[in-house]
Amino acid sequence: MKLSHFKFDLPEELLAVRPAEHRDESRLMVLNRKEKTIEHKLFKDIIDYFDEGDLMIVNNTKVFPARMYGEKEKTGARIEVFLLRELNAESRLWDVLVDPARKIRIGNKLFFGDDESLVAEVIDNTTSRGRTLRFLYDGSYEEFRKKLEELGETPLPKYINRPVEPEDEERYQTIYAKHEGAVAAPTAGLHFSKHLMKRLEIKGVDFAEVTLHVGLGTFSPVEVEDLSKHKMDSEQAIITEETTEIVNNAIDKKRRVCAVGTTVMRAVESSVSSNNRLNSFNGWTNKFIFPPYDFSIANCMITNFHTPKSTLMMMVAAFADYDFLMKAYDEAVKEKYKFYSYGDAMLII
């Protein structure tokens, strides 16, 4: 398939800049792959599609406040620093993106906070916007991390063109987030409320957790027409023995196994045995899924509505069937569903 196959007109007003008032009351489009039917529901109606013994796999990564603002020494220019990943805890080395990048060179120092108690020195250029920073801070590692937390803000995607608000700290995070390491939320999971999860548990639906620390690569545009030439950024994924047992048991019993989000789907498809069972995994994955593709683990998927030409849309097209997905997206635009991170949801069965 080609990049141009994933182009469609998305009116700007359909990009959600705020979440639904209640997590589980965002809209839900239900696609039935076998019957080729499309239904319009609310997210909390998802309970009607699951029975006792069915399984939902969720991504328990936690978003950390990755966006910070510092001042360049001497000039005082305001520089955005986006923390990508910690390279060395002892040396306080971090992989970051800086903006505007042209002003930031090796040897420059950046000062953070009103009291300038946190300083960073640029020690390497990694990409056009990427830098390696060494943070300088008088205090223990725990105090340093606390300082980063204090100075950072919720890393809302750039398209949300408004200041970060207090509610974003809670709403741009799933209710089951545990392990810090993501710079973007696994957005399909944002629709689950505590009440809905309780109702699903009471009905006998099981849950299994994987961890995939979402990186900024999730937003990286595809710049090649031939999709087989696109390279995904690597992201850290962890699948425990406990999770593999729960998932493989559900597969053996021919239950509904639902991947909650593209991040879960990518994690489980990165660690499949020769007999189509899930293996435990602790490492990095740069798996890129686009049509045609045979899925081994999940037979059901929850996802948001994605932007044109995105790798996320390509994966969903591989799962739902390309023509059926394009028809659904056409209907979503007509029905004014909200797209992207804070947008509405889709259930594919």
Short mmCIF file of C-alpha atoms in Angstrom, two decimals:
data_model
loop_
_atom_site.label_atom_id
_atom_site.label_comp_id
_atom_site.label_asym_id
_atom_site.label_seq_id
_atom_site.Cartn_x
_atom_site.Cartn_y
_atom_site.Cartn_z
CA MET A 1 0.00 0.00 0.00
CA LYS A 2 1.06 3.56 -0.61
CA LEU A 3 1.09 6.63 1.63
CA SER A 4 -1.41 8.38 -0.66
CA HIS A 5 -4.01 5.67 0.09
CA PHE A 6 -4.33 7.14 3.58
CA LYS A 7 -5.16 10.67 2.60
CA PHE A 8 -8.60 12.08 3.46
CA ASP A 9 -10.04 15.50 4.20
CA LEU A 10 -10.23 16.15 7.91
CA PRO A 11 -11.87 19.48 8.84
CA GLU A 12 -9.83 21.26 11.51
CA GLU A 13 -12.83 21.65 13.82
CA LEU A 14 -12.96 17.85 14.22
CA LEU A 15 -9.57 17.80 15.99
CA ALA A 16 -10.47 17.49 19.67
CA VAL A 17 -8.69 20.11 21.78
CA ARG A 18 -10.47 19.12 25.01
CA PRO A 19 -11.65 15.77 26.37
CA ALA A 20 -15.34 14.80 26.68
CA GLU A 21 -16.91 15.96 29.93
CA HIS A 22 -16.95 12.38 31.28
CA ARG A 23 -14.36 9.82 30.18
CA ASP A 24 -16.83 7.08 29.27
CA GLU A 25 -19.31 9.38 27.51
CA SER A 26 -17.22 10.13 24.46
CA ARG A 27 -18.81 8.75 21.30
CA LEU A 28 -18.13 5.22 20.10
CA MET A 29 -18.32 3.91 16.56
CA VAL A 30 -18.61 0.11 16.42
CA LEU A 31 -17.31 -1.65 13.31
CA ASN A 32 -18.29 -5.28 12.75
CA ARG A 33 -15.73 -6.69 10.30
CA LYS A 34 -17.75 -9.80 9.43
CA GLU A 35 -21.11 -8.11 8.89
CA LYS A 36 -19.53 -4.86 7.59
CA THR A 37 -21.91 -2.86 9.80
CA ILE A 38 -21.32 0.48 11.54
CA GLU A 39 -23.13 1.45 14.77
CA HIS A 40 -23.09 4.72 16.71
CA LYS A 41 -22.93 4.44 20.50
CA LEU A 42 -21.41 6.00 23.63
CA PHE A 43 -18.18 4.56 25.00
CA LYS A 44 -19.88 3.17 28.13
CA ASP A 45 -22.02 0.95 25.81
CA ILE A 46 -18.85 -1.06 25.14
CA ILE A 47 -19.91 -3.35 27.97
CA ASP A 48 -22.65 -4.77 25.71
CA TYR A 49 -20.03 -6.25 23.36
CA PHE A 50 -18.13 -8.27 25.98
CA ASP A 51 -19.00 -11.39 27.96
CA GLU A 52 -17.61 -13.29 30.92
CA GLY A 53 -14.12 -14.63 30.14
CA ASP A 54 -13.41 -12.06 27.43
CA LEU A 55 -10.15 -10.17 27.83
CA MET A 56 -9.01 -6.58 27.46
CA ILE A 57 -5.27 -5.86 27.22
CA VAL A 58 -4.35 -2.36 28.38
CA ASN A 59 -1.14 -0.31 28.33
CA ASN A 60 -0.23 0.78 31.87
CA THR A 61 2.45 3.30 30.87
CA LYS A 62 2.32 6.65 32.65
CA VAL A 63 2.89 9.99 30.94
CA PHE A 64 5.48 12.17 32.66
CA PRO A 65 5.47 15.99 32.47
CA ALA A 66 7.98 16.05 29.63
CA ARG A 67 7.70 19.64 28.37
CA MET A 68 9.85 22.26 30.13
CA TYR A 69 10.86 25.82 29.39
CA GLY A 70 14.33 27.19 30.08
CA GLU A 71 16.31 30.31 29.36
CA LYS A 72 19.52 30.35 27.38
CA GLU A 73 22.48 31.83 29.24
CA LYS A 74 23.52 35.37 28.26
CA THR A 75 20.64 35.98 25.80
CA GLY A 76 17.77 34.86 28.08
CA ALA A 77 15.95 33.41 25.01
CA ARG A 78 13.03 31.14 25.99
CA ILE A 79 13.72 27.58 24.87
CA GLU A 80 11.29 24.67 24.95
CA VAL A 81 12.93 21.43 26.10
CA PHE A 82 11.00 18.21 25.50
CA LEU A 83 12.39 15.31 27.56
CA LEU A 84 12.42 12.13 25.48
CA ARG A 85 14.32 9.62 27.59
CA GLU A 86 16.82 9.32 30.37
CA LEU A 87 20.15 8.02 29.05
CA ASN A 88 22.10 7.76 32.30
CA ALA A 89 20.59 8.31 35.76
CA GLU A 90 23.93 8.76 37.53
CA SER A 91 25.25 11.39 35.09
CA ARG A 92 21.77 12.93 34.66
CA LEU A 93 22.02 12.65 30.89
CA TRP A 94 18.82 13.04 28.86
CA ASP A 95 17.84 12.77 25.24
CA VAL A 96 15.70 15.85 24.43
CA LEU A 97 14.22 17.94 21.64
CA VAL A 98 14.76 21.70 21.72
CA ASP A 99 12.79 24.47 20.05
CA PRO A 100 13.95 26.76 18.47
CA ALA A 101 16.83 24.38 17.74
CA ARG A 102 19.00 26.69 15.63
CA LYS A 103 19.92 28.68 18.74
CA ILE A 104 21.11 25.72 20.79
CA ARG A 105 24.68 24.50 20.29
CA ILE A 106 27.08 22.20 22.14
CA GLY A 107 28.43 23.98 25.20
CA ASN A 108 25.34 26.20 25.71
CA LYS A 109 23.76 26.30 29.15
CA LEU A 110 20.03 26.49 29.89
CA PHE A 111 18.56 27.70 33.18
CA PHE A 112 15.21 26.47 34.54
CA GLY A 113 12.83 27.81 37.19
CA ASP A 114 12.57 31.24 38.78
CA ASP A 115 15.47 30.51 41.09
CA GLU A 116 17.55 28.90 38.29
CA SER A 117 18.26 25.97 40.64
CA LEU A 118 18.31 23.57 37.71
CA VAL A 119 20.84 24.03 34.91
CA ALA A 120 21.47 21.93 31.81
CA GLU A 121 24.49 21.87 29.55
CA VAL A 122 24.23 20.81 25.90
CA ILE A 123 26.81 18.09 25.30
CA ASP A 124 25.78 16.62 21.93
CA ASN A 125 23.64 17.14 18.82
CA THR A 126 21.64 14.02 17.92
CA THR A 127 19.26 15.17 15.15
CA SER A 128 18.25 18.57 13.73
CA ARG A 129 16.17 19.24 16.86
CA GLY A 130 17.63 16.57 19.12
CA ARG A 131 20.23 17.26 21.79
CA THR A 132 21.82 15.42 24.71
CA LEU A 133 21.66 17.44 27.92
CA ARG A 134 23.57 16.97 31.16
CA PHE A 135 21.52 18.35 34.04
CA LEU A 136 23.32 20.00 36.94
CA TYR A 137 21.44 20.06 40.24
CA ASP A 138 22.52 20.23 43.89
CA GLY A 139 20.58 17.39 45.44
CA SER A 140 19.95 13.65 45.39
CA TYR A 141 18.62 11.81 42.35
CA GLU A 142 15.14 11.67 43.95
CA GLU A 143 15.20 15.43 44.53
CA PHE A 144 16.37 15.99 40.94
CA ARG A 145 13.49 13.90 39.55
CA LYS A 146 11.08 15.77 41.78
CA LYS A 147 12.43 19.04 40.37
CA LEU A 148 11.87 17.83 36.79
CA GLU A 149 8.30 16.91 37.76
CA GLU A 150 7.76 20.33 39.31
CA LEU A 151 9.11 22.27 36.32
CA GLY A 152 7.59 20.09 33.60
CA GLU A 153 4.09 20.29 32.20
CA THR A 154 1.72 17.75 30.64
CA PRO A 155 3.04 17.12 27.10
CA LEU A 156 -0.15 17.73 25.14
CA PRO A 157 0.30 17.15 21.40
CA LYS A 158 1.26 20.30 19.47
CA TYR A 159 -2.04 20.43 17.58
CA ILE A 160 -3.81 21.29 20.87
CA ASN A 161 -3.08 24.95 20.47
CA ARG A 162 -3.92 26.21 23.95
CA PRO A 163 -2.15 26.49 27.30
CA VAL A 164 -2.05 23.36 29.48
CA GLU A 165 -4.87 23.46 32.06
CA PRO A 166 -4.98 21.79 35.51
CA GLU A 167 -7.48 19.14 34.31
CA ASP A 168 -5.03 17.99 31.60
CA GLU A 169 -2.75 16.51 34.26
CA GLU A 170 -5.48 14.02 35.14
CA ARG A 171 -7.29 13.64 31.80
CA TYR A 172 -4.19 13.10 29.62
CA GLN A 173 -3.49 9.98 31.67
CA THR A 174 -5.33 6.65 31.84
CA ILE A 175 -6.87 5.74 35.20
CA TYR A 176 -4.68 2.59 35.30
CA ALA A 177 -1.35 4.35 34.51
CA LYS A 178 1.45 2.87 36.66
CA HIS A 179 4.90 2.90 35.11
CA GLU A 180 6.29 6.31 34.18
CA GLY A 181 8.03 6.60 30.83
CA ALA A 182 5.62 7.82 28.12
CA VAL A 183 5.76 11.25 26.49
CA ALA A 184 2.32 10.77 24.94
CA ALA A 185 -0.78 9.05 26.33
CA PRO A 186 -2.03 5.69 24.99
CA THR A 187 -5.21 7.52 24.03
CA ALA A 188 -7.65 4.62 23.50
CA GLY A 189 -7.39 3.98 27.23
CA LEU A 190 -8.42 7.54 28.16
CA HIS A 191 -12.10 6.59 27.70
CA PHE A 192 -12.15 4.12 30.61
CA SER A 193 -13.63 5.43 33.87
CA LYS A 194 -13.33 3.66 37.24
CA HIS A 195 -17.08 3.02 37.15
CA LEU A 196 -16.97 1.42 33.69
CA MET A 197 -14.00 -0.80 34.60
CA LYS A 198 -15.82 -1.95 37.74
CA ARG A 199 -18.92 -2.81 35.67
CA LEU A 200 -16.77 -4.78 33.20
CA GLU A 201 -15.10 -6.68 36.05
CA ILE A 202 -18.48 -7.50 37.61
CA LYS A 203 -19.59 -8.87 34.23
CA GLY A 204 -16.54 -11.18 34.29
CA VAL A 205 -14.37 -9.42 31.73
CA ASP A 206 -10.67 -9.97 32.49
CA PHE A 207 -7.85 -7.43 32.16
CA ALA A 208 -4.17 -7.95 31.36
CA GLU A 209 -1.50 -5.24 31.32
CA VAL A 210 1.45 -4.57 29.07
CA THR A 211 3.76 -1.57 29.18
CA LEU A 212 4.77 0.32 26.08
CA HIS A 213 6.34 3.71 26.73
CA VAL A 214 4.90 5.85 23.95
CA GLY A 215 7.53 8.05 22.32
CA LEU A 216 7.19 11.08 20.08
CA GLY A 217 7.66 8.77 17.10
CA THR A 218 3.94 8.06 17.39
CA PHE A 219 3.41 11.52 15.86
CA SER A 220 6.22 11.30 13.29
CA PRO A 221 4.95 11.84 9.75
CA VAL A 222 5.53 9.16 7.12
CA GLU A 223 7.60 10.77 4.40
CA VAL A 224 7.92 7.94 1.88
CA GLU A 225 5.26 6.88 -0.61
CA ASP A 226 6.37 3.23 -0.38
CA LEU A 227 5.34 2.22 3.17
CA SER A 228 7.81 -0.66 3.29
CA LYS A 229 10.60 1.96 3.38
CA HIS A 230 9.29 3.77 6.50
CA LYS A 231 11.24 3.26 9.75
CA MET A 232 9.45 3.57 13.09
CA ASP A 233 11.18 5.00 16.16
CA SER A 234 11.93 2.36 18.78
CA GLU A 235 9.86 2.30 21.97
CA GLN A 236 10.41 0.31 25.14
CA ALA A 237 7.95 -2.52 25.75
CA ILE A 238 7.49 -4.93 28.67
CA ILE A 239 5.23 -8.00 28.66
CA THR A 240 5.36 -10.08 31.85
CA GLU A 241 4.97 -13.85 32.26
CA GLU A 242 1.73 -13.21 34.15
CA THR A 243 0.28 -11.30 31.19
CA THR A 244 1.31 -13.99 28.68
CA GLU A 245 -0.49 -16.65 30.76
CA ILE A 246 -3.72 -14.61 30.93
CA VAL A 247 -3.62 -13.77 27.20
CA ASN A 248 -2.71 -17.26 25.98
CA ASN A 249 -5.39 -18.79 28.19
CA ALA A 250 -8.01 -16.49 26.58
CA ILE A 251 -6.71 -17.40 23.08
CA ASP A 252 -6.90 -21.13 23.89
CA LYS A 253 -10.49 -20.72 25.12
CA LYS A 254 -11.35 -18.81 21.92
CA ARG A 255 -12.47 -15.76 23.89
CA ARG A 256 -12.61 -12.19 22.64
CA VAL A 257 -9.11 -10.72 23.12
CA CYS A 258 -9.26 -6.95 22.78
CA ALA A 259 -6.20 -4.72 22.32
CA VAL A 260 -6.98 -1.36 23.92
CA GLY A 261 -5.11 0.90 21.52
CA THR A 262 -2.48 0.75 18.80
CA THR A 263 0.29 0.75 21.42
CA VAL A 264 -1.01 -2.52 22.92
CA MET A 265 -1.37 -4.02 19.45
CA ARG A 266 2.19 -3.09 18.57
CA ALA A 267 3.53 -4.49 21.84
CA VAL A 268 1.81 -7.87 21.57
CA GLU A 269 2.55 -8.27 17.84
CA SER A 270 6.24 -7.66 18.62
CA SER A 271 6.46 -10.84 20.68
CA VAL A 272 4.59 -13.70 19.03
CA SER A 273 5.62 -17.38 19.14
CA SER A 274 5.63 -19.66 16.10
CA ASN A 275 2.27 -21.12 17.18
CA ASN A 276 0.65 -17.67 17.48
CA ARG A 277 0.85 -17.32 21.23
CA LEU A 278 2.19 -14.36 23.21
CA ASN A 279 5.75 -14.50 24.60
CA SER A 280 7.04 -12.41 27.48
CA PHE A 281 9.24 -9.52 26.35
CA ASN A 282 11.44 -6.79 27.76
CA GLY A 283 13.14 -4.67 25.15
CA TRP A 284 12.59 -2.21 22.33
CA THR A 285 10.24 -2.47 19.40
CA ASN A 286 10.11 -0.52 16.14
CA LYS A 287 7.39 -2.69 14.60
CA PHE A 288 5.41 -0.97 11.86
CA ILE A 289 2.07 -2.57 10.96
CA PHE A 290 0.33 -1.65 7.71
CA PRO A 291 -1.90 -3.57 5.24
CA PRO A 292 -1.77 -6.42 4.45
CA TYR A 293 -0.91 -7.93 7.84
CA ASP A 294 -1.99 -11.09 9.70
CA PHE A 295 -2.65 -10.41 13.39
CA SER A 296 -1.78 -13.21 15.82
CA ILE A 297 -3.00 -12.19 19.28
CA ALA A 298 -5.98 -9.81 19.42
CA ASN A 299 -9.25 -10.41 17.54
CA CYS A 300 -10.81 -7.13 18.64
CA MET A 301 -9.50 -3.58 19.03
CA ILE A 302 -10.38 -0.25 20.63
CA THR A 303 -8.77 2.82 19.09
CA ASN A 304 -9.30 6.53 18.52
CA PHE A 305 -9.86 8.27 15.19
CA HIS A 306 -6.48 9.03 13.68
CA THR A 307 -5.15 11.76 11.44
CA PRO A 308 -4.59 11.30 7.68
CA LYS A 309 -1.43 9.42 6.62
CA SER A 310 -0.54 8.47 10.23
CA THR A 311 1.08 5.13 11.10
CA LEU A 312 -1.77 4.62 13.60
CA MET A 313 -4.39 4.86 10.87
CA MET A 314 -2.36 2.39 8.77
CA MET A 315 -2.35 -0.19 11.57
CA VAL A 316 -6.11 0.16 12.08
CA ALA A 317 -6.66 -0.25 8.32
CA ALA A 318 -4.68 -3.51 8.46
CA PHE A 319 -6.97 -4.74 11.25
CA ALA A 320 -10.36 -3.47 10.07
CA ASP A 321 -9.83 -3.87 6.29
CA TYR A 322 -8.73 -0.82 4.33
CA ASP A 323 -11.94 -0.21 2.33
CA PHE A 324 -14.15 -0.70 5.39
CA LEU A 325 -12.04 1.70 7.45
CA MET A 326 -12.12 4.38 4.75
CA LYS A 327 -15.91 4.06 4.64
CA ALA A 328 -16.04 4.38 8.45
CA TYR A 329 -13.79 7.45 8.42
CA ASP A 330 -15.95 9.02 5.75
CA GLU A 331 -18.97 8.47 8.00
CA ALA A 332 -17.05 9.76 11.05
CA VAL A 333 -16.34 13.05 9.27
CA LYS A 334 -20.01 13.35 8.17
CA GLU A 335 -21.23 12.57 11.71
CA LYS A 336 -18.70 14.98 13.20
CA TYR A 337 -16.83 12.50 15.39
CA LYS A 338 -13.85 14.05 17.16
CA PHE A 339 -10.38 12.93 16.02
CA TYR A 340 -6.96 12.47 17.62
CA SER A 341 -5.74 12.31 21.22
CA TYR A 342 -8.75 13.76 23.06
CA GLY A 343 -11.18 12.50 20.41
CA ASP A 344 -13.85 9.80 20.20
CA ALA A 345 -13.37 6.03 20.08
CA MET A 346 -13.85 3.13 17.72
CA LEU A 347 -14.46 -0.52 18.62
CA ILE A 348 -13.57 -3.04 15.91
CA ILE A 349 -14.99 -6.53 16.43
#
